[in-house]
Amino acid sequence: MVAGELSDISHVRVVPISPEHIDSFHSALDVVARERRYLTMLEATPLPETRDFVMAMIEKGNPQFVAVVGAEVVGWCDISRQFFPSHAHRGNLGMGVIPAFRGRGLGRRLIDATLRGAQEAGFRRIELDVYEHNTSAIALYEKVGFVREGVVRRAACIDNQFIDAISMALLFDETNQIGN
Ligand SMILES: CC(C)(COP(=O)(O)OP(=O)(O)OC[C@H]1O[C@@H](n2cnc3c(N)ncnc32)[C@H](O)[C@@H]1OP(=O)(O)O)[C@@H](O)C(=O)NCCC(=O)NCCS
């Protein structure tokens, strides 16, 4: 791809995930996981597991959006509901954009759409852990209303290096910024 194409994201659509996106979502997830810097996964889960995950998200009405160029998924954002009834108001957010499409507003479009979907689905609290070196993700989360709650010390160990994570959460009744 040439630089001119990279800077043009006007052709990128942000849409709810559907079954035809699964193979390409799996590829995008694998690309970001194999960077070994940002995600818990160091490679994507096998395709059948990824398919089960996405189909369960769709069936449960959990919000998951993808950024697509033609048929190619170049980014995603999803919120999974906590299992136990006493925690069912809480959702865990995960997201990623493949490297060539970063820094052009796609992450913001994805998180805005997904948070709006979560609010409509009745979630009250959205939470995540982000590695402390991940300054662009932290800046994005703070911009949309996430607040730091604490540090998970030695949350991960990648290539024999421990990484601390920052726990962040957004409470919908503390913010009216969603989608603005
Ligand atoms: C985090 C991530 C999803 C953000 O997506 P993106 O498309 O690059 O982000 P955007 O272009 O929409 O930027 C949104 C905001 O993030 C912040 N941001 C983005 N890139 C940044 C950078 N390089 N440095 C500092 N802040 C940055 C800015 O606050 C920006 O808002 P602004 O443009 O108004 O200043 C993307 O960088 C990514 O996929 N990273 C690797 C995977 C990952 O970290 N996932 C989250 C794990 S918790």
mmCIF file of C-alpha atoms and ligand atoms in Angstrom:
data_model
loop_
_atom_site.group_PDB
_atom_site.id
_atom_site.type_symbol
_atom_site.label_atom_id
_atom_site.label_comp_id
_atom_site.label_asym_id
_atom_site.label_seq_id
_atom_site.Cartn_x
_atom_site.Cartn_y
_atom_site.Cartn_z
ATOM 1 C CA MET A 1 0.000 0.000 0.000
ATOM 2 C CA VAL A 2 1.193 3.526 -0.696
ATOM 3 C CA ALA A 3 1.119 6.344 1.833
ATOM 4 C CA GLY A 4 -1.691 8.154 0.025
ATOM 5 C CA GLU A 5 -3.954 5.145 0.356
ATOM 6 C CA LEU A 6 -3.073 4.744 4.011
ATOM 7 C CA SER A 7 -4.083 8.262 4.930
ATOM 8 C CA ASP A 8 -7.495 7.970 3.267
ATOM 9 C CA ILE A 9 -9.951 6.282 5.570
ATOM 10 C CA SER A 10 -13.052 7.805 4.010
ATOM 11 C CA HIS A 11 -13.767 4.404 2.442
ATOM 12 C CA VAL A 12 -13.629 2.547 5.761
ATOM 13 C CA ARG A 13 -17.035 1.576 7.148
ATOM 14 C CA VAL A 14 -17.691 0.818 10.809
ATOM 15 C CA VAL A 15 -20.475 -1.754 11.033
ATOM 16 C CA PRO A 16 -21.789 -4.377 13.471
ATOM 17 C CA ILE A 17 -19.965 -7.654 12.985
ATOM 18 C CA SER A 18 -21.774 -10.362 11.041
ATOM 19 C CA PRO A 19 -20.865 -13.956 10.175
ATOM 20 C CA GLU A 20 -19.264 -13.056 6.836
ATOM 21 C CA HIS A 21 -16.666 -10.927 8.676
ATOM 22 C CA ILE A 22 -15.388 -13.759 10.873
ATOM 23 C CA ASP A 23 -12.498 -15.059 8.742
ATOM 24 C CA SER A 24 -11.133 -11.585 8.143
ATOM 25 C CA PHE A 25 -11.686 -10.552 11.774
ATOM 26 C CA HIS A 26 -9.656 -13.597 12.768
ATOM 27 C CA SER A 27 -6.813 -12.476 10.464
ATOM 28 C CA ALA A 28 -6.840 -8.919 11.872
ATOM 29 C CA LEU A 29 -6.850 -10.255 15.434
ATOM 30 C CA ASP A 30 -3.905 -12.496 14.591
ATOM 31 C CA VAL A 31 -1.894 -9.611 13.105
ATOM 32 C CA VAL A 32 -2.337 -7.453 16.219
ATOM 33 C CA ALA A 33 -1.788 -10.360 18.647
ATOM 34 C CA ARG A 34 1.478 -11.317 16.930
ATOM 35 C CA GLU A 35 2.866 -7.841 17.558
ATOM 36 C CA ARG A 36 3.276 -9.156 21.147
ATOM 37 C CA ARG A 37 2.891 -5.648 22.590
ATOM 38 C CA TYR A 38 -0.755 -4.926 23.184
ATOM 39 C CA LEU A 39 -3.059 -7.934 23.556
ATOM 40 C CA THR A 40 -3.324 -10.778 26.041
ATOM 41 C CA MET A 41 -3.325 -13.166 23.101
ATOM 42 C CA LEU A 42 0.031 -13.634 21.400
ATOM 43 C CA GLU A 43 -1.725 -15.158 18.416
ATOM 44 C CA ALA A 44 -5.389 -15.417 17.528
ATOM 45 C CA THR A 45 -7.378 -18.277 18.972
ATOM 46 C CA PRO A 46 -7.976 -20.971 16.314
ATOM 47 C CA LEU A 47 -10.556 -19.977 13.717
ATOM 48 C CA PRO A 48 -13.326 -22.307 15.031
ATOM 49 C CA GLU A 49 -13.014 -20.747 18.518
ATOM 50 C CA THR A 50 -13.027 -17.273 17.051
ATOM 51 C CA ARG A 51 -16.147 -18.212 15.097
ATOM 52 C CA ASP A 52 -17.861 -19.508 18.257
ATOM 53 C CA PHE A 53 -16.904 -16.318 20.116
ATOM 54 C CA VAL A 54 -18.338 -14.041 17.435
ATOM 55 C CA MET A 55 -21.518 -16.088 16.992
ATOM 56 C CA ALA A 56 -22.059 -16.026 20.766
ATOM 57 C CA MET A 57 -21.522 -12.255 20.818
ATOM 58 C CA ILE A 58 -24.153 -11.848 18.097
ATOM 59 C CA GLU A 59 -26.603 -14.206 19.825
ATOM 60 C CA LYS A 60 -26.194 -12.500 23.206
ATOM 61 C CA GLY A 61 -26.578 -9.021 21.748
ATOM 62 C CA ASN A 62 -23.141 -7.961 22.962
ATOM 63 C CA PRO A 63 -21.825 -5.073 20.872
ATOM 64 C CA GLN A 64 -19.029 -5.878 18.451
ATOM 65 C CA PHE A 65 -18.168 -3.534 15.598
ATOM 66 C CA VAL A 66 -15.663 -3.944 12.810
ATOM 67 C CA ALA A 67 -13.976 -1.443 10.512
ATOM 68 C CA VAL A 68 -14.066 -2.816 6.976
ATOM 69 C CA VAL A 69 -12.485 -1.915 3.667
ATOM 70 C CA GLY A 70 -14.442 -3.833 1.090
ATOM 71 C CA ALA A 71 -14.515 -7.308 2.641
ATOM 72 C CA GLU A 72 -11.363 -6.830 4.751
ATOM 73 C CA VAL A 73 -11.630 -6.239 8.485
ATOM 74 C CA VAL A 74 -8.992 -3.694 9.542
ATOM 75 C CA GLY A 75 -10.152 -3.096 13.116
ATOM 76 C CA TRP A 76 -12.619 -4.190 15.746
ATOM 77 C CA CYS A 77 -14.073 -3.283 19.125
ATOM 78 C CA ASP A 78 -16.177 -5.551 21.312
ATOM 79 C CA ILE A 79 -17.724 -5.588 24.767
ATOM 80 C CA SER A 80 -18.391 -8.909 26.522
ATOM 81 C CA ARG A 81 -20.887 -9.056 29.361
ATOM 82 C CA GLN A 82 -19.756 -10.478 32.697
ATOM 83 C CA PHE A 83 -21.311 -13.868 33.391
ATOM 84 C CA PHE A 84 -22.664 -13.751 36.939
ATOM 85 C CA PRO A 85 -26.000 -11.938 37.441
ATOM 86 C CA SER A 86 -24.588 -9.645 40.121
ATOM 87 C CA HIS A 87 -21.926 -8.503 37.636
ATOM 88 C CA ALA A 88 -24.090 -8.511 34.518
ATOM 89 C CA HIS A 89 -24.143 -4.692 34.350
ATOM 90 C CA ARG A 90 -20.390 -4.856 33.616
ATOM 91 C CA GLY A 91 -18.744 -5.343 30.243
ATOM 92 C CA ASN A 92 -15.133 -5.924 29.257
ATOM 93 C CA LEU A 93 -13.874 -4.012 26.237
ATOM 94 C CA GLY A 94 -11.303 -5.232 23.722
ATOM 95 C CA MET A 95 -10.180 -3.558 20.510
ATOM 96 C CA GLY A 96 -7.501 -3.295 17.853
ATOM 97 C CA VAL A 97 -6.710 -1.692 14.519
ATOM 98 C CA ILE A 98 -4.156 -3.244 12.160
ATOM 99 C CA PRO A 99 -0.943 -1.162 12.007
ATOM 100 C CA ALA A 100 -1.442 0.429 8.575
ATOM 101 C CA PHE A 101 -4.744 1.974 9.644
ATOM 102 C CA ARG A 102 -3.763 3.389 13.047
ATOM 103 C CA GLY A 103 -3.712 7.038 14.022
ATOM 104 C CA ARG A 104 -6.431 8.147 11.586
ATOM 105 C CA GLY A 105 -9.501 8.188 13.799
ATOM 106 C CA LEU A 106 -10.670 4.617 13.260
ATOM 107 C CA GLY A 107 -10.147 3.588 16.882
ATOM 108 C CA ARG A 108 -12.310 6.509 17.939
ATOM 109 C CA ARG A 109 -15.050 5.586 15.479
ATOM 110 C CA LEU A 110 -14.969 1.964 16.626
ATOM 111 C CA ILE A 111 -15.079 2.716 20.346
ATOM 112 C CA ASP A 112 -17.814 5.339 19.935
ATOM 113 C CA ALA A 113 -20.025 2.888 18.023
ATOM 114 C CA THR A 114 -19.386 0.059 20.461
ATOM 115 C CA LEU A 115 -19.974 2.160 23.582
ATOM 116 C CA ARG A 116 -23.197 3.457 22.078
ATOM 117 C CA GLY A 117 -24.231 -0.157 21.434
ATOM 118 C CA ALA A 118 -23.354 -1.093 25.014
ATOM 119 C CA GLN A 119 -25.382 1.769 26.421
ATOM 120 C CA GLU A 120 -28.366 0.719 24.290
ATOM 121 C CA ALA A 121 -27.907 -2.884 25.485
ATOM 122 C CA GLY A 122 -28.161 -1.765 29.124
ATOM 123 C CA PHE A 123 -24.549 -2.052 30.263
ATOM 124 C CA ARG A 124 -23.724 0.339 33.125
ATOM 125 C CA ARG A 125 -19.989 -0.107 33.548
ATOM 126 C CA ILE A 126 -17.334 -0.831 30.899
ATOM 127 C CA GLU A 127 -13.887 -1.907 32.033
ATOM 128 C CA LEU A 128 -10.544 -2.960 30.632
ATOM 129 C CA ASP A 129 -6.900 -3.469 31.488
ATOM 130 C CA VAL A 130 -4.317 -1.783 29.261
ATOM 131 C CA TYR A 131 -0.554 -2.237 29.390
ATOM 132 C CA GLU A 132 1.088 0.829 30.884
ATOM 133 C CA HIS A 133 3.306 1.430 27.829
ATOM 134 C CA ASN A 134 0.279 1.603 25.521
ATOM 135 C CA THR A 135 0.028 5.387 25.542
ATOM 136 C CA SER A 136 -2.125 5.734 22.418
ATOM 137 C CA ALA A 137 -4.770 3.348 23.756
ATOM 138 C CA ILE A 138 -4.744 5.023 27.181
ATOM 139 C CA ALA A 139 -5.164 8.452 25.529
ATOM 140 C CA LEU A 140 -8.094 7.150 23.502
ATOM 141 C CA TYR A 141 -9.783 5.586 26.531
ATOM 142 C CA GLU A 142 -9.389 8.753 28.604
ATOM 143 C CA LYS A 143 -10.767 10.819 25.746
ATOM 144 C CA VAL A 144 -14.033 8.851 25.735
ATOM 145 C CA GLY A 145 -14.443 8.938 29.525
ATOM 146 C CA PHE A 146 -12.534 6.016 31.004
ATOM 147 C CA VAL A 147 -10.939 6.671 34.401
ATOM 148 C CA ARG A 148 -7.897 4.957 35.896
ATOM 149 C CA GLU A 149 -8.803 2.736 38.863
ATOM 150 C CA GLY A 150 -5.526 1.034 39.678
ATOM 151 C CA VAL A 151 -2.482 -0.860 38.576
ATOM 152 C CA VAL A 152 -2.318 -4.604 37.991
ATOM 153 C CA ARG A 153 1.309 -5.263 38.800
ATOM 154 C CA ARG A 154 3.090 -7.780 36.585
ATOM 155 C CA ALA A 155 -0.139 -8.365 34.713
ATOM 156 C CA ALA A 156 1.649 -10.039 31.823
ATOM 157 C CA CYS A 157 4.962 -11.652 31.084
ATOM 158 C CA ILE A 158 6.019 -11.456 27.444
ATOM 159 C CA ASP A 159 9.474 -12.514 26.281
ATOM 160 C CA ASN A 160 10.567 -12.718 29.926
ATOM 161 C CA GLN A 161 9.553 -9.118 30.601
ATOM 162 C CA PHE A 162 6.871 -8.332 33.140
ATOM 163 C CA ILE A 163 4.366 -5.667 32.156
ATOM 164 C CA ASP A 164 2.123 -3.720 34.520
ATOM 165 C CA ALA A 165 -1.405 -2.932 33.369
ATOM 166 C CA ILE A 166 -3.693 -0.052 34.224
ATOM 167 C CA SER A 167 -7.264 -0.910 35.129
ATOM 168 C CA MET A 168 -9.707 1.585 33.677
ATOM 169 C CA ALA A 169 -13.488 1.862 33.725
ATOM 170 C CA LEU A 170 -16.231 4.037 32.349
ATOM 171 C CA LEU A 171 -19.548 4.449 34.151
ATOM 172 C CA PHE A 172 -22.286 5.516 31.765
ATOM 173 C CA ASP A 173 -24.055 7.567 34.422
ATOM 174 C CA GLU A 174 -20.860 9.599 34.949
ATOM 175 C CA THR A 175 -20.454 10.564 31.300
ATOM 176 C CA ASN A 176 -22.729 12.001 28.637
ATOM 177 C CA GLN A 177 -19.980 12.101 26.034
ATOM 178 C CA ILE A 178 -20.735 8.832 24.260
ATOM 179 C CA GLY A 179 -20.898 9.263 20.521
ATOM 180 C CA ASN A 180 -20.142 12.983 20.628
HETATM 181 C C1 LIG B 1 -5.347 1.700 20.453
HETATM 182 C C2 LIG B 1 -5.854 1.713 19.026
HETATM 183 C C3 LIG B 1 -7.074 0.789 18.893
HETATM 184 C C4 LIG B 1 -6.303 3.148 18.684
HETATM 185 O O1 LIG B 1 -6.793 3.159 17.375
HETATM 186 P P1 LIG B 1 -6.357 4.321 16.368
HETATM 187 O O2 LIG B 1 -7.179 4.166 15.146
HETATM 188 O O3 LIG B 1 -4.889 4.284 16.203
HETATM 189 O O4 LIG B 1 -6.779 5.624 17.197
HETATM 190 P P2 LIG B 1 -7.358 6.984 16.628
HETATM 191 O O5 LIG B 1 -6.618 7.403 15.402
HETATM 192 O O6 LIG B 1 -8.836 6.894 16.535
HETATM 193 O O7 LIG B 1 -6.960 7.992 17.784
HETATM 194 C C5 LIG B 1 -7.846 8.238 18.839
HETATM 195 C C6 LIG B 1 -7.089 8.945 19.942
HETATM 196 O O8 LIG B 1 -6.110 8.061 20.457
HETATM 197 C C7 LIG B 1 -4.970 8.786 20.806
HETATM 198 N N1 LIG B 1 -3.865 8.364 19.977
HETATM 199 C C8 LIG B 1 -3.892 7.643 18.837
HETATM 200 N N2 LIG B 1 -2.654 7.403 18.385
HETATM 201 C C9 LIG B 1 -1.824 8.003 19.266
HETATM 202 C C10 LIG B 1 -0.418 8.091 19.385
HETATM 203 N N3 LIG B 1 0.401 7.522 18.476
HETATM 204 N N4 LIG B 1 0.100 8.741 20.439
HETATM 205 C C11 LIG B 1 -0.719 9.318 21.365
HETATM 206 N N5 LIG B 1 -2.066 9.252 21.315
HETATM 207 C C12 LIG B 1 -2.598 8.613 20.280
HETATM 208 C C13 LIG B 1 -5.276 10.219 20.594
HETATM 209 O O9 LIG B 1 -5.842 10.723 21.793
HETATM 210 C C14 LIG B 1 -6.318 10.162 19.512
HETATM 211 O O10 LIG B 1 -7.179 11.245 19.491
HETATM 212 P P3 LIG B 1 -6.823 12.548 18.597
HETATM 213 O O11 LIG B 1 -6.584 12.044 17.220
HETATM 214 O O12 LIG B 1 -8.056 13.385 18.716
HETATM 215 O O13 LIG B 1 -5.610 13.155 19.219
HETATM 216 C C15 LIG B 1 -4.758 1.293 18.018
HETATM 217 O O14 LIG B 1 -3.650 2.129 18.176
HETATM 218 C C16 LIG B 1 -4.336 -0.155 18.170
HETATM 219 O O15 LIG B 1 -4.921 -1.040 17.558
HETATM 220 N N6 LIG B 1 -3.300 -0.443 18.970
HETATM 221 C C17 LIG B 1 -2.810 -1.808 19.128
HETATM 222 C C18 LIG B 1 -3.837 -2.711 19.799
HETATM 223 C C19 LIG B 1 -4.247 -2.172 21.146
HETATM 224 O O16 LIG B 1 -3.504 -1.449 21.793
HETATM 225 N N7 LIG B 1 -5.459 -2.539 21.575
HETATM 226 C C20 LIG B 1 -5.959 -2.123 22.882
HETATM 227 C C21 LIG B 1 -5.414 -3.007 23.962
HETATM 228 S S1 LIG B 1 -5.979 -2.501 25.580
#
